[in-house]
Short mmCIF file of C-alpha atoms (C1' of nucleotides) in Angstrom, two decimals:
data_model
loop_
_atom_site.label_atom_id
_atom_site.label_comp_id
_atom_site.label_asym_id
_atom_site.label_seq_id
_atom_site.Cartn_x
_atom_site.Cartn_y
_atom_site.Cartn_z
CA MET A 1 -54.81 23.41 -40.26
CA THR A 2 -52.30 24.94 -37.86
CA HIS A 3 -54.68 27.81 -36.39
CA ASP A 4 -56.70 27.13 -33.52
CA GLU A 5 -60.05 27.09 -35.20
CA LEU A 6 -62.23 24.04 -35.41
CA ASN A 7 -64.75 23.73 -38.13
CA LEU A 8 -68.31 22.15 -37.05
CA GLU A 9 -67.57 18.42 -37.40
CA GLN A 10 -64.01 18.94 -35.64
CA ARG A 11 -65.62 20.57 -32.80
CA ARG A 12 -68.28 18.10 -32.27
CA ALA A 13 -65.30 15.62 -32.38
CA VAL A 14 -63.72 17.77 -29.43
CA GLU A 15 -66.61 18.29 -27.39
CA SER A 16 -68.68 15.43 -27.58
CA ASP A 17 -69.48 13.84 -24.18
CA SER A 18 -70.27 10.42 -25.96
CA GLN A 19 -68.78 7.22 -24.42
CA ASN A 20 -67.08 6.06 -27.41
CA ILE A 21 -66.43 8.19 -30.59
CA LEU A 22 -65.06 6.75 -34.00
CA ILE A 23 -63.69 9.56 -36.02
CA ILE A 24 -63.35 9.01 -39.63
CA ALA A 25 -60.86 11.15 -40.77
CA GLY A 26 -59.70 11.53 -44.58
CA PRO A 27 -56.33 12.83 -45.68
CA GLY A 28 -55.92 16.60 -44.70
CA THR A 29 -58.77 16.89 -42.57
CA GLY A 30 -57.02 17.94 -39.49
CA LYS A 31 -56.68 14.63 -37.83
CA THR A 32 -54.02 15.37 -35.22
CA HIS A 33 -55.20 18.80 -34.54
CA THR A 34 -58.49 17.58 -33.75
CA LEU A 35 -57.37 14.72 -31.87
CA THR A 36 -55.06 17.13 -29.68
CA CYS A 37 -57.73 19.53 -28.88
CA ARG A 38 -60.09 16.94 -27.78
CA ILE A 39 -57.62 15.54 -25.38
CA ALA A 40 -57.04 19.20 -24.15
CA PHE A 41 -60.56 20.05 -23.79
CA GLN A 42 -61.24 16.61 -22.15
CA LEU A 43 -58.52 17.09 -19.44
CA GLN A 44 -60.26 20.33 -18.16
CA THR A 45 -63.13 18.16 -16.74
CA LEU A 46 -61.19 15.20 -15.74
CA ASP A 47 -61.06 14.05 -12.25
CA PRO A 48 -57.96 14.63 -10.62
CA ASP A 49 -57.29 11.23 -9.89
CA LYS A 50 -57.96 10.04 -13.48
CA LYS A 51 -55.61 9.95 -16.40
CA ILE A 52 -55.78 9.70 -20.39
CA LEU A 53 -54.08 7.02 -22.40
CA ALA A 54 -53.28 8.22 -26.11
CA ILE A 55 -51.83 5.67 -28.58
CA THR A 56 -50.07 6.36 -31.58
CA PHE A 57 -48.29 4.09 -34.10
CA THR A 58 -44.91 5.64 -34.27
CA ASN A 59 -42.68 7.44 -31.87
CA LYS A 60 -42.77 10.51 -34.32
CA ALA A 61 -46.21 10.62 -34.03
CA ALA A 62 -46.18 10.50 -30.16
CA GLU A 63 -43.71 13.23 -30.08
CA ASP A 64 -45.59 15.39 -32.44
CA MET A 65 -48.75 14.86 -30.26
CA ASN A 66 -46.69 15.45 -27.11
CA SER A 67 -45.45 18.59 -28.20
CA ARG A 68 -48.74 20.18 -29.30
CA LEU A 69 -50.21 19.12 -26.15
CA LYS A 70 -47.33 20.86 -24.00
CA ALA A 71 -47.55 23.86 -26.29
CA ARG A 72 -51.25 24.06 -25.58
CA LEU A 73 -51.26 23.08 -21.90
CA GLY A 74 -47.79 24.07 -20.81
CA LYS A 75 -47.17 21.04 -19.08
CA ILE A 76 -48.81 17.58 -18.86
CA ASP A 77 -47.32 16.11 -15.68
CA GLY A 78 -48.47 12.50 -15.54
CA LYS A 79 -52.28 13.49 -16.89
CA VAL A 80 -51.69 12.09 -20.03
CA PHE A 81 -49.63 9.00 -21.12
CA VAL A 82 -48.79 9.49 -24.93
CA GLY A 83 -47.07 6.73 -26.51
CA THR A 84 -47.00 3.73 -28.65
CA PHE A 85 -48.36 0.74 -27.86
CA HIS A 86 -44.90 -0.74 -27.07
CA GLN A 87 -44.19 2.05 -25.17
CA TRP A 88 -47.30 1.92 -23.07
CA CYS A 89 -47.01 -2.03 -22.53
CA LEU A 90 -43.22 -1.40 -21.42
CA SER A 91 -44.36 0.92 -18.66
CA LEU A 92 -47.03 -1.58 -17.60
CA LEU A 93 -44.68 -4.29 -17.43
CA ARG A 94 -42.07 -2.25 -15.41
CA GLN A 95 -44.69 -0.97 -13.37
CA TYR A 96 -46.71 -3.93 -12.43
CA GLY A 97 -44.69 -6.73 -13.70
CA ARG A 98 -42.73 -9.43 -11.56
CA GLY A 99 -40.06 -6.94 -11.02
CA GLY A 100 -37.23 -8.45 -13.18
CA GLU A 101 -35.20 -6.54 -15.41
CA ILE A 102 -36.92 -5.79 -18.72
CA ARG A 103 -34.56 -5.40 -21.99
CA VAL A 104 -36.06 -4.54 -25.14
CA ALA A 105 -34.40 -6.65 -27.89
CA ALA A 106 -33.94 -4.91 -31.32
CA PRO A 107 -34.73 -6.96 -34.25
CA GLU A 108 -31.05 -7.44 -34.46
CA ASP A 109 -30.62 -8.85 -31.27
CA VAL A 110 -33.53 -11.21 -31.91
CA LEU A 111 -31.73 -12.40 -35.15
CA LYS A 112 -28.50 -12.74 -33.41
CA THR A 113 -30.44 -14.92 -30.86
CA ALA A 114 -32.01 -16.82 -33.52
CA ARG A 115 -28.84 -17.49 -35.47
CA GLY A 116 -27.59 -19.04 -32.29
CA LEU A 117 -30.24 -21.29 -31.66
CA TRP A 118 -30.38 -22.73 -35.24
CA PRO A 119 -27.07 -22.41 -36.73
CA GLY A 120 -27.64 -24.51 -39.58
CA MET A 121 -30.33 -22.33 -41.02
CA THR A 122 -30.02 -20.01 -43.87
CA LYS A 123 -30.56 -16.30 -43.67
CA GLY A 124 -33.77 -16.62 -45.77
CA ASP A 125 -35.02 -19.31 -43.65
CA LEU A 126 -34.24 -17.54 -40.33
CA ARG A 127 -36.33 -14.56 -41.71
CA LYS A 128 -39.26 -16.68 -42.64
CA CYS A 129 -39.14 -18.38 -39.05
CA LEU A 130 -39.02 -14.94 -37.35
CA GLU A 131 -41.62 -13.85 -39.31
CA LYS A 132 -43.78 -16.56 -38.51
CA VAL A 133 -43.24 -16.17 -34.80
CA SER A 134 -43.90 -12.64 -35.34
CA TYR A 135 -47.02 -13.35 -36.86
CA TRP A 136 -48.49 -15.65 -34.22
CA LYS A 137 -47.43 -13.20 -31.53
CA SER A 138 -49.53 -10.64 -33.02
CA VAL A 139 -52.37 -12.10 -34.95
CA ASP A 140 -52.49 -15.89 -33.80
CA PHE A 141 -51.69 -15.50 -30.20
CA LYS A 142 -54.73 -17.07 -28.96
CA SER A 143 -53.99 -20.51 -30.56
CA ASP A 144 -50.85 -22.63 -29.86
CA PRO A 145 -47.50 -21.25 -30.52
CA PRO A 146 -45.31 -22.68 -33.10
CA ARG A 147 -42.46 -24.59 -31.52
CA GLU A 148 -39.94 -21.97 -32.63
CA ALA A 149 -41.84 -19.51 -30.49
CA ALA A 150 -41.16 -21.17 -27.16
CA VAL A 151 -37.71 -21.92 -28.26
CA LEU A 152 -36.93 -18.21 -29.14
CA SER A 153 -38.68 -16.66 -26.14
CA GLN A 154 -36.70 -18.86 -23.96
CA ALA A 155 -33.54 -17.93 -25.22
CA LEU A 156 -34.50 -14.07 -25.09
CA ARG A 157 -35.74 -14.58 -21.74
CA ALA A 158 -32.48 -15.84 -20.29
CA GLY A 159 -30.95 -12.38 -21.02
CA SER A 160 -34.28 -10.66 -19.60
CA PHE A 161 -34.99 -9.69 -23.30
CA TYR A 162 -38.23 -9.01 -24.80
CA ASP A 163 -38.79 -8.29 -28.54
CA PHE A 164 -41.18 -5.77 -29.75
CA ASP A 165 -44.08 -8.42 -30.00
CA ASP A 166 -43.16 -9.70 -26.55
CA LEU A 167 -43.99 -6.20 -24.93
CA LEU A 168 -47.66 -6.58 -26.23
CA LEU A 169 -48.07 -10.03 -25.55
CA GLU A 170 -46.54 -10.01 -21.99
CA ALA A 171 -48.83 -6.87 -21.29
CA ARG A 172 -51.64 -8.83 -22.42
CA ARG A 173 -50.83 -11.75 -20.16
CA LEU A 174 -50.21 -9.57 -17.21
CA LEU A 175 -53.80 -7.75 -17.73
CA LEU A 176 -55.44 -11.22 -17.95
CA GLU A 177 -53.54 -13.11 -15.22
CA ASN A 178 -53.54 -10.27 -12.75
CA SER A 179 -56.86 -8.91 -11.88
CA SER A 180 -55.77 -6.06 -9.74
CA VAL A 181 -53.60 -4.80 -12.67
CA LEU A 182 -56.26 -4.67 -14.74
CA ALA A 183 -58.56 -2.99 -12.13
CA ASP A 184 -55.84 -0.43 -11.61
CA VAL A 185 -55.48 0.32 -15.49
CA ARG A 186 -59.22 0.52 -15.75
CA LYS A 187 -59.46 2.85 -12.84
CA HIS A 188 -56.78 5.12 -13.87
CA TYR A 189 -57.03 5.44 -17.59
CA VAL A 190 -60.74 6.43 -17.97
CA GLN A 191 -60.44 7.73 -21.47
CA VAL A 192 -58.14 6.15 -24.19
CA TYR A 193 -57.30 7.73 -27.57
CA VAL A 194 -56.09 5.70 -30.44
CA ASP A 195 -54.75 7.17 -33.66
CA GLU A 196 -54.57 5.37 -36.88
CA TYR A 197 -57.08 3.02 -35.85
CA GLN A 198 -57.43 1.37 -39.25
CA ASP A 199 -54.02 -0.21 -38.71
CA ILE A 200 -54.21 -1.95 -35.46
CA ASN A 201 -53.69 -5.59 -35.24
CA PRO A 202 -55.46 -8.62 -33.19
CA ILE A 203 -53.05 -8.01 -30.02
CA GLN A 204 -53.67 -4.27 -29.91
CA HIS A 205 -57.37 -4.82 -30.31
CA GLU A 206 -57.23 -7.30 -27.53
CA LEU A 207 -54.97 -4.73 -25.60
CA LEU A 208 -57.67 -2.34 -26.07
CA LYS A 209 -60.83 -4.24 -25.26
CA LEU A 210 -59.25 -5.53 -22.19
CA SER A 211 -58.10 -2.10 -20.79
CA ILE A 212 -61.27 -0.54 -21.54
CA GLY A 213 -63.73 -2.83 -20.65
CA ASP A 214 -67.27 -1.57 -20.01
CA THR A 215 -67.15 1.47 -18.24
CA GLY A 216 -63.81 3.04 -19.86
CA ARG A 217 -64.27 5.46 -22.92
CA ILE A 218 -62.54 5.18 -26.26
CA THR A 219 -61.90 7.71 -28.83
CA ALA A 220 -60.55 6.13 -32.08
CA ILE A 221 -59.49 8.09 -35.16
CA GLY A 222 -58.17 6.93 -38.43
CA ASP A 223 -59.13 6.22 -42.10
CA PRO A 224 -60.26 2.74 -43.85
CA ASP A 225 -59.26 4.15 -47.11
CA GLN A 226 -55.62 4.33 -46.03
CA ALA A 227 -55.33 0.89 -44.61
CA ILE A 228 -51.77 -0.24 -46.29
CA TYR A 229 -50.32 -2.53 -43.71
CA ALA A 230 -52.38 -5.66 -43.77
CA PHE A 231 -48.97 -7.65 -44.75
CA ARG A 232 -47.93 -7.18 -41.38
CA GLY A 233 -51.12 -8.33 -39.36
CA SER A 234 -53.05 -4.66 -39.60
CA ASP A 235 -56.92 -5.38 -39.86
CA ALA A 236 -58.84 -2.68 -40.93
CA ARG A 237 -61.99 -4.51 -40.05
CA PHE A 238 -61.41 -3.75 -36.61
CA PHE A 239 -62.45 -0.06 -37.97
CA GLU A 240 -65.73 -1.53 -39.31
CA CYS A 241 -66.65 -3.48 -36.19
CA PHE A 242 -65.99 -0.69 -33.71
CA GLU A 243 -69.37 -0.03 -32.90
CA ASP A 244 -69.96 -3.68 -31.88
CA ASP A 245 -66.74 -3.73 -30.03
CA PHE A 246 -67.47 -0.38 -28.00
CA PHE A 247 -71.04 0.05 -27.69
CA PRO A 248 -72.62 2.93 -27.59
CA VAL A 249 -70.86 4.88 -30.37
CA GLU A 250 -70.88 8.20 -31.78
CA LYS A 251 -69.51 8.36 -35.43
CA ILE A 252 -67.94 11.61 -36.64
CA HIS A 253 -66.95 12.17 -40.09
CA LEU A 254 -64.42 14.81 -40.76
CA ARG A 255 -65.06 15.75 -44.36
CA GLU A 256 -63.53 19.17 -44.75
CA ASN A 257 -60.19 19.04 -46.63
CA TYR A 258 -57.63 21.62 -45.85
CA ARG A 259 -54.37 20.16 -47.72
CA SER A 260 -55.28 19.68 -51.23
CA ALA A 261 -56.57 21.68 -54.31
CA HIS A 262 -60.28 20.98 -54.83
CA ASP A 263 -59.54 19.11 -58.02
CA LEU A 264 -57.01 16.96 -56.83
CA ILE A 265 -59.50 15.92 -54.08
CA SER A 266 -61.97 14.94 -56.64
CA ALA A 267 -59.39 13.07 -58.49
CA SER A 268 -58.46 10.94 -55.36
CA GLY A 269 -61.89 10.50 -54.27
CA GLN A 270 -63.11 9.09 -57.83
CA MET A 271 -59.92 6.71 -57.92
CA ILE A 272 -60.59 5.51 -54.39
CA ALA A 273 -64.38 5.07 -54.39
CA SER A 274 -64.54 1.39 -55.98
CA ALA A 275 -62.21 0.17 -53.05
CA ARG A 276 -65.00 0.91 -50.52
CA ASP A 277 -67.80 -1.43 -49.53
CA VAL A 278 -69.70 1.56 -48.63
CA ASN A 279 -71.09 4.67 -49.84
CA VAL A 280 -68.76 7.59 -48.23
CA PRO A 281 -69.71 11.19 -49.10
CA PRO A 282 -67.00 13.27 -50.78
CA GLN A 283 -64.50 15.64 -49.24
CA VAL A 284 -65.14 18.94 -49.22
CA ALA A 285 -62.34 21.46 -50.52
CA ARG A 286 -61.14 23.99 -48.23
CA ILE A 287 -58.49 24.94 -50.67
CA TYR A 288 -60.09 26.89 -53.62
CA GLN A 289 -56.95 27.49 -55.93
CA GLU A 290 -56.65 25.06 -58.97
CA GLY A 291 -54.46 22.15 -58.88
CA LEU A 292 -52.74 20.08 -61.60
CA LEU A 293 -53.25 16.67 -61.92
CA SER A 294 -50.71 15.67 -64.74
CA VAL A 295 -50.87 12.03 -66.40
CA HIS A 296 -47.24 11.41 -67.88
CA ARG A 297 -46.20 8.37 -70.00
CA SER A 298 -42.57 7.48 -70.56
CA ALA A 299 -40.95 5.21 -72.81
CA THR A 300 -38.82 3.79 -70.27
CA ASP A 301 -37.99 3.89 -66.39
CA LYS A 302 -34.89 5.82 -67.36
CA ALA A 303 -36.97 8.36 -69.15
CA GLU A 304 -39.46 8.48 -66.28
CA ALA A 305 -36.79 9.33 -64.16
CA GLU A 306 -35.52 12.02 -66.45
CA PHE A 307 -39.14 13.45 -66.75
CA VAL A 308 -39.31 13.74 -62.82
CA VAL A 309 -36.01 15.60 -62.77
CA HIS A 310 -36.73 17.98 -65.87
CA THR A 311 -40.26 18.61 -64.30
CA ILE A 312 -38.66 19.74 -61.13
CA GLU A 313 -35.93 21.85 -62.62
CA GLN A 314 -38.41 23.67 -64.68
CA LEU A 315 -40.68 24.47 -61.63
CA VAL A 316 -38.04 25.36 -59.29
CA GLY A 317 -36.85 27.76 -62.00
CA GLY A 318 -33.94 29.98 -62.07
CA THR A 319 -32.52 29.41 -58.72
CA SER A 320 -28.94 30.14 -58.46
CA MET A 321 -27.37 26.68 -59.55
CA PHE A 322 -29.74 26.33 -62.56
CA SER A 323 -29.32 29.89 -63.69
CA GLN A 324 -25.54 29.75 -63.53
CA ASP A 325 -25.51 26.76 -65.72
CA SER A 326 -27.88 27.65 -68.36
CA GLY A 327 -26.86 31.38 -68.31
CA ARG A 328 -30.83 31.74 -67.99
CA VAL A 329 -32.51 33.29 -65.09
CA GLU A 330 -35.80 33.69 -66.28
CA SER A 331 -37.87 30.33 -66.48
CA HIS A 332 -41.24 29.05 -66.28
CA GLY A 333 -42.45 29.14 -62.80
CA GLU A 334 -39.42 30.49 -61.22
CA GLY A 335 -39.41 30.97 -57.61
CA ALA A 336 -42.57 29.14 -57.39
CA PHE A 337 -41.25 26.06 -55.55
CA SER A 338 -38.18 25.14 -53.75
CA PHE A 339 -36.81 21.45 -53.71
CA GLY A 340 -38.24 20.82 -50.34
CA ASP A 341 -41.74 20.97 -52.00
CA PHE A 342 -41.14 17.69 -53.99
CA ALA A 343 -41.75 13.94 -53.28
CA VAL A 344 -41.31 11.25 -55.63
CA LEU A 345 -42.94 8.16 -54.38
CA TYR A 346 -42.86 4.64 -55.90
CA ARG A 347 -44.20 1.18 -54.97
CA LEU A 348 -40.93 -0.76 -54.63
CA LYS A 349 -37.39 0.55 -53.07
CA ASN A 350 -35.45 -0.75 -56.15
CA GLN A 351 -37.44 1.84 -58.20
CA ALA A 352 -35.36 4.38 -56.51
CA ARG A 353 -31.91 3.23 -58.50
CA GLU A 354 -32.94 5.08 -61.94
CA LEU A 355 -34.47 7.85 -59.91
CA LYS A 356 -31.41 8.40 -57.85
CA LYS A 357 -29.04 8.28 -61.01
CA ALA A 358 -31.24 10.88 -62.62
CA PHE A 359 -31.05 13.03 -59.55
CA GLU A 360 -27.32 12.56 -59.37
CA ARG A 361 -26.79 13.73 -62.73
CA SER A 362 -28.91 16.85 -62.30
CA GLY A 363 -27.36 17.92 -58.99
CA ILE A 364 -30.73 18.41 -57.49
CA PRO A 365 -30.17 17.64 -53.69
CA PHE A 366 -32.25 14.75 -52.69
CA SER A 367 -32.77 12.48 -50.17
CA VAL A 368 -33.77 8.51 -49.93
CA ALA A 369 -36.02 7.48 -47.03
CA GLY A 370 -34.25 5.13 -45.01
CA GLU A 371 -30.67 5.87 -46.51
CA ASP A 372 -28.24 8.10 -44.69
CA SER A 373 -26.92 10.67 -47.44
CA SER A 374 -23.98 11.61 -45.26
CA GLY A 375 -21.15 9.48 -46.34
CA GLU A 376 -21.32 9.32 -50.01
CA ASP A 377 -18.45 9.81 -51.92
CA PHE A 378 -18.78 12.07 -54.89
CA ASP A 379 -16.62 11.58 -57.90
CA ASP A 380 -17.38 15.10 -58.82
CA ASP A 381 -16.09 17.93 -56.89
CA LEU A 382 -18.48 20.64 -58.08
CA LEU A 383 -21.59 18.23 -57.36
CA ALA A 384 -20.29 17.60 -53.76
CA GLN A 385 -20.17 21.28 -53.22
CA ARG A 386 -23.70 21.86 -54.49
CA LYS A 387 -25.17 18.98 -52.38
CA ILE A 388 -23.35 20.61 -49.38
CA GLU A 389 -24.68 24.06 -50.15
CA GLN A 390 -28.31 22.64 -50.62
CA ASP A 391 -27.75 20.70 -47.27
CA VAL A 392 -27.22 23.78 -45.27
CA LEU A 393 -30.40 25.17 -46.97
CA GLY A 394 -32.26 22.07 -45.91
CA GLU A 395 -34.01 21.59 -49.08
CA ARG A 396 -33.99 18.15 -50.73
CA VAL A 397 -36.23 16.54 -53.06
CA ALA A 398 -37.54 13.44 -50.75
CA LEU A 399 -37.54 10.01 -52.59
CA MET A 400 -39.61 7.28 -50.69
CA THR A 401 -41.85 4.32 -51.30
CA LEU A 402 -45.53 5.34 -51.15
CA HIS A 403 -45.68 3.30 -47.68
CA ALA A 404 -43.24 5.59 -46.08
CA SER A 405 -45.21 8.86 -47.27
CA LYS A 406 -48.16 8.25 -45.54
CA GLY A 407 -48.90 11.04 -42.92
CA LEU A 408 -46.66 13.48 -45.14
CA GLU A 409 -47.51 16.17 -47.42
CA PHE A 410 -45.92 18.07 -50.24
CA GLU A 411 -46.67 20.95 -52.83
CA CYS A 412 -45.99 18.70 -55.62
CA VAL A 413 -45.99 14.76 -55.82
CA PHE A 414 -44.99 12.29 -58.50
CA VAL A 415 -46.21 8.81 -58.14
CA CYS A 416 -43.76 6.99 -60.33
CA GLY A 417 -44.49 3.48 -61.88
CA CYS A 418 -48.26 3.93 -62.35
CA GLU A 419 -48.54 0.78 -64.56
CA GLU A 420 -49.81 -2.81 -64.48
CA THR A 421 -47.61 -4.91 -62.30
CA LEU A 422 -46.61 -2.11 -60.19
CA LEU A 423 -49.92 -0.63 -59.33
CA PRO A 424 -51.52 -3.10 -58.50
CA LEU A 425 -48.27 -4.99 -57.82
CA GLY A 426 -48.25 -8.08 -59.97
CA LEU A 427 -44.87 -9.52 -60.18
CA GLU A 428 -44.77 -13.47 -60.35
CA GLY A 429 -44.96 -15.25 -57.22
CA ILE A 430 -46.36 -12.09 -55.54
CA ALA A 431 -50.13 -12.27 -54.51
CA SER A 432 -51.13 -8.72 -53.71
CA ASP A 433 -54.50 -7.61 -52.65
CA PRO A 434 -55.70 -5.06 -55.29
CA GLN A 435 -57.95 -3.08 -53.17
CA GLU A 436 -54.96 -2.44 -50.76
CA GLU A 437 -52.91 -1.51 -53.72
CA ARG A 438 -55.63 0.95 -54.70
CA ARG A 439 -55.36 2.45 -51.14
CA LEU A 440 -51.56 2.66 -51.53
CA LEU A 441 -51.93 4.84 -54.73
CA TYR A 442 -54.73 7.06 -52.71
CA VAL A 443 -52.24 7.40 -49.97
CA GLY A 444 -49.77 8.66 -52.72
CA MET A 445 -52.02 10.94 -54.49
CA THR A 446 -53.29 12.53 -51.22
CA ARG A 447 -49.95 13.64 -50.36
CA ALA A 448 -50.12 16.58 -52.96
CA LYS A 449 -51.11 19.96 -52.02
CA SER A 450 -51.26 21.55 -55.79
CA ARG A 451 -49.65 19.45 -58.24
CA LEU A 452 -49.71 15.63 -58.73
CA TYR A 453 -47.95 13.74 -61.51
CA LEU A 454 -49.00 10.23 -62.16
CA VAL A 455 -46.26 9.02 -64.34
CA SER A 456 -45.51 5.55 -65.86
CA ALA A 457 -43.24 3.89 -68.33
CA LYS A 458 -44.00 1.67 -71.08
CA ARG A 459 -40.92 -0.43 -70.42
CA ARG A 460 -39.03 -0.98 -67.56
CA MET A 461 -36.60 -3.51 -66.16
CA LEU A 462 -37.47 -5.36 -62.82
CA TYR A 463 -35.32 -8.22 -61.19
CA GLY A 464 -33.69 -8.71 -64.46
CA LYS A 465 -36.60 -8.97 -66.37
CA THR A 466 -38.12 -6.29 -69.02
CA PHE A 467 -41.43 -5.50 -68.87
CA GLU A 468 -43.95 -3.84 -71.21
CA ASN A 469 -46.56 -2.56 -69.04
CA ALA A 470 -49.91 -0.70 -69.55
CA PRO A 471 -50.71 2.25 -67.32
CA SER A 472 -52.29 1.33 -63.95
CA PRO A 473 -55.88 0.40 -64.48
CA PHE A 474 -56.74 2.60 -61.40
CA LEU A 475 -56.10 5.81 -63.45
CA ALA A 476 -58.87 4.78 -65.69
CA ASP A 477 -61.39 5.82 -62.61
CA ILE A 478 -60.44 9.30 -62.76
CA GLU A 479 -62.31 11.31 -64.98
CA GLU A 480 -60.75 12.54 -68.03
CA GLY A 481 -61.65 16.04 -67.53
CA LEU A 482 -59.58 16.10 -64.49
CA LYS A 483 -56.22 14.56 -66.07
CA LYS A 484 -53.84 16.89 -68.19
CA TYR A 485 -52.08 14.51 -70.24
CA SER A 486 -48.42 16.00 -70.65
CA GLN A 487 -46.79 17.22 -73.83
CA GLN A 488 -44.74 14.09 -74.10
CA GLN A 489 -47.75 11.94 -74.48
CA TYR A 490 -49.12 13.97 -76.90
CA LEU A 491 -46.28 14.16 -79.14
CA LYS A 492 -46.15 10.21 -78.86
CA LYS A 493 -49.73 10.00 -80.06
CA THR A 494 -49.39 12.08 -83.21
CA LYS A 495 -45.57 11.67 -84.38
CA LYS A 496 -45.88 7.62 -83.45
CA ARG A 497 -42.90 5.64 -82.98
CA ASP A 498 -39.72 5.17 -81.39
CA ASP A 499 -40.33 6.31 -77.96
CA ASP A 500 -37.04 6.28 -76.65
CA GLN A 501 -35.65 8.84 -79.02
CA ILE A 502 -38.29 11.60 -78.29
CA GLN A 503 -36.93 14.92 -77.89
CA LEU A 504 -38.42 16.00 -74.40
CA PHE A 505 -36.40 19.39 -74.34
"C1'" DA B 1 -8.47 -12.37 -41.88
"C1'" DA B 2 -8.98 -10.91 -46.04
"C1'" DG B 3 -10.08 -11.40 -50.52
"C1'" DT B 4 -12.19 -14.14 -54.33
"C1'" DT B 5 -16.41 -16.42 -56.87
"C1'" DT B 6 -20.67 -18.36 -56.99
"C1'" DC B 7 -25.25 -18.46 -55.87
"C1'" DT B 8 -29.63 -17.01 -54.51
"C1'" DG B 9 -33.49 -14.64 -54.18
"C1'" DA B 10 -36.11 -10.54 -54.52
"C1'" DT B 11 -42.89 -6.00 -51.91
"C1'" DT B 12 -44.47 -2.76 -48.64
"C1'" DT B 13 -42.23 -1.81 -42.42
"C1'" DT B 14 -42.91 0.31 -37.29
"C1'" DT B 15 -42.15 -0.96 -32.70
"C1'" DT C 1 -30.24 -7.30 -62.42
"C1'" DC C 2 -27.55 -7.03 -58.69
"C1'" DA C 3 -26.73 -6.89 -53.68
"C1'" DG C 4 -25.83 -9.56 -49.98
"C1'" DA C 5 -24.89 -14.20 -48.16
"C1'" DA C 6 -22.71 -18.43 -48.66
"C1'" DA C 7 -18.62 -20.93 -50.02
"C1'" DC C 8 -14.11 -20.93 -51.06
"C1'" DT C 9 -9.36 -19.39 -51.68
"C1'" DT C 10 -4.94 -17.64 -50.17
#
DNA sequence: AAGTTTCTGATTTTT
DNA sequence: TCAGAAACTT
């Protein structure tokens, strides 16, 4: 929702005078819009000497909120601090700390320091050690630190370095040990806003409790169905116990979905329902067009990648590059979609390999999240030229992990590897939480505005082993009427045998 | 230092 | 399987 209207629930969330508010905002419900409107609205009646603190999880989210606020208010001039926990804590330490220099150590710096401290350790052991320290700093910080934590902190501090976890930990210490700082923070930041509340970890929770106290006000917004970061210490239980933590609380549920076609909303809603421990009323669709939920089963991971590529080619239709090649200008769905409308999502980064190969063969411009596409060398001049042309247009198919897709939306989404051992992840020696895996699929499904392809491969190679996988059990929780099985599936059923040889096109 | 071979171990990731 | 680290050679 980009226009300035608010639906009833959003308006309630924006205008409520309750001391504390928990906004449950599912996918596509205008979360950022609502939060921004509320901050702007509350700013109008804010005492001149008071301030608002708005916490986001990523720099990108902070920038987004900042620019929205600027666009709305013209200027913010110090009335609102918008930033991540880390930015906020850094500013606290610089403003109220003991005055020494504070240099932020990037993870590479920390690794370098650790290598110097424990030269005998292998890379893997070092990584485990740093993970242990980080876990203590963000989750177990109330118990005694592991010996390595103290050693590492001392070494970092010798160069005035603080790692990311240290910023929060030291800010907590500052608030606990210096009552005038705490009083000052509480006096100024009378309203606190927290985005993605289902993703906070114990140290962040502690910081919020401390700085809000009994008199401050907090508005938290989030969606427990999209809690996918437990592995790094996030704890969605803070969402559940919000009412105990910040009494009294008004709960507001945003139910209207402005992103996805109504049938896609039904499908994702059915799929996620069994991961919940409470009954949640279904979302209400505000997009009334029909969507498409296509379920496709490929023979192999390679065939899966080809299916994705061919489907995109069909949907993009006779754009110049393809019409030149095939001599055909007319084709089904021509002009309906452009490359930027597509996302290809997967559970594991190494699933990108086959996909990348297929995209490279096709000449379709694509990007892989976290990889820079700039310095590639092409063995095909034509291919290179095409890519450069497409880059100018800025239209690329986006390949990324399910995790990385959170917060984004696309007209068409492919979720690859919808099969056992990947969703839920069940590789040997890996203990994954099936509920969290289900939420991960939910995040992926709810990225789609109009077309969603749930793709699986019967046979795939992972870490040198070949797996024969049944489709993901999560798909069974979507009613049959909503799923359209693609033609290949039909062919396979009737013609039988030899899946690899199926002629797709 | 640079180039070779052998080994290892391998989700998901922001700050 | 295969990329990157460790171990080894020149």
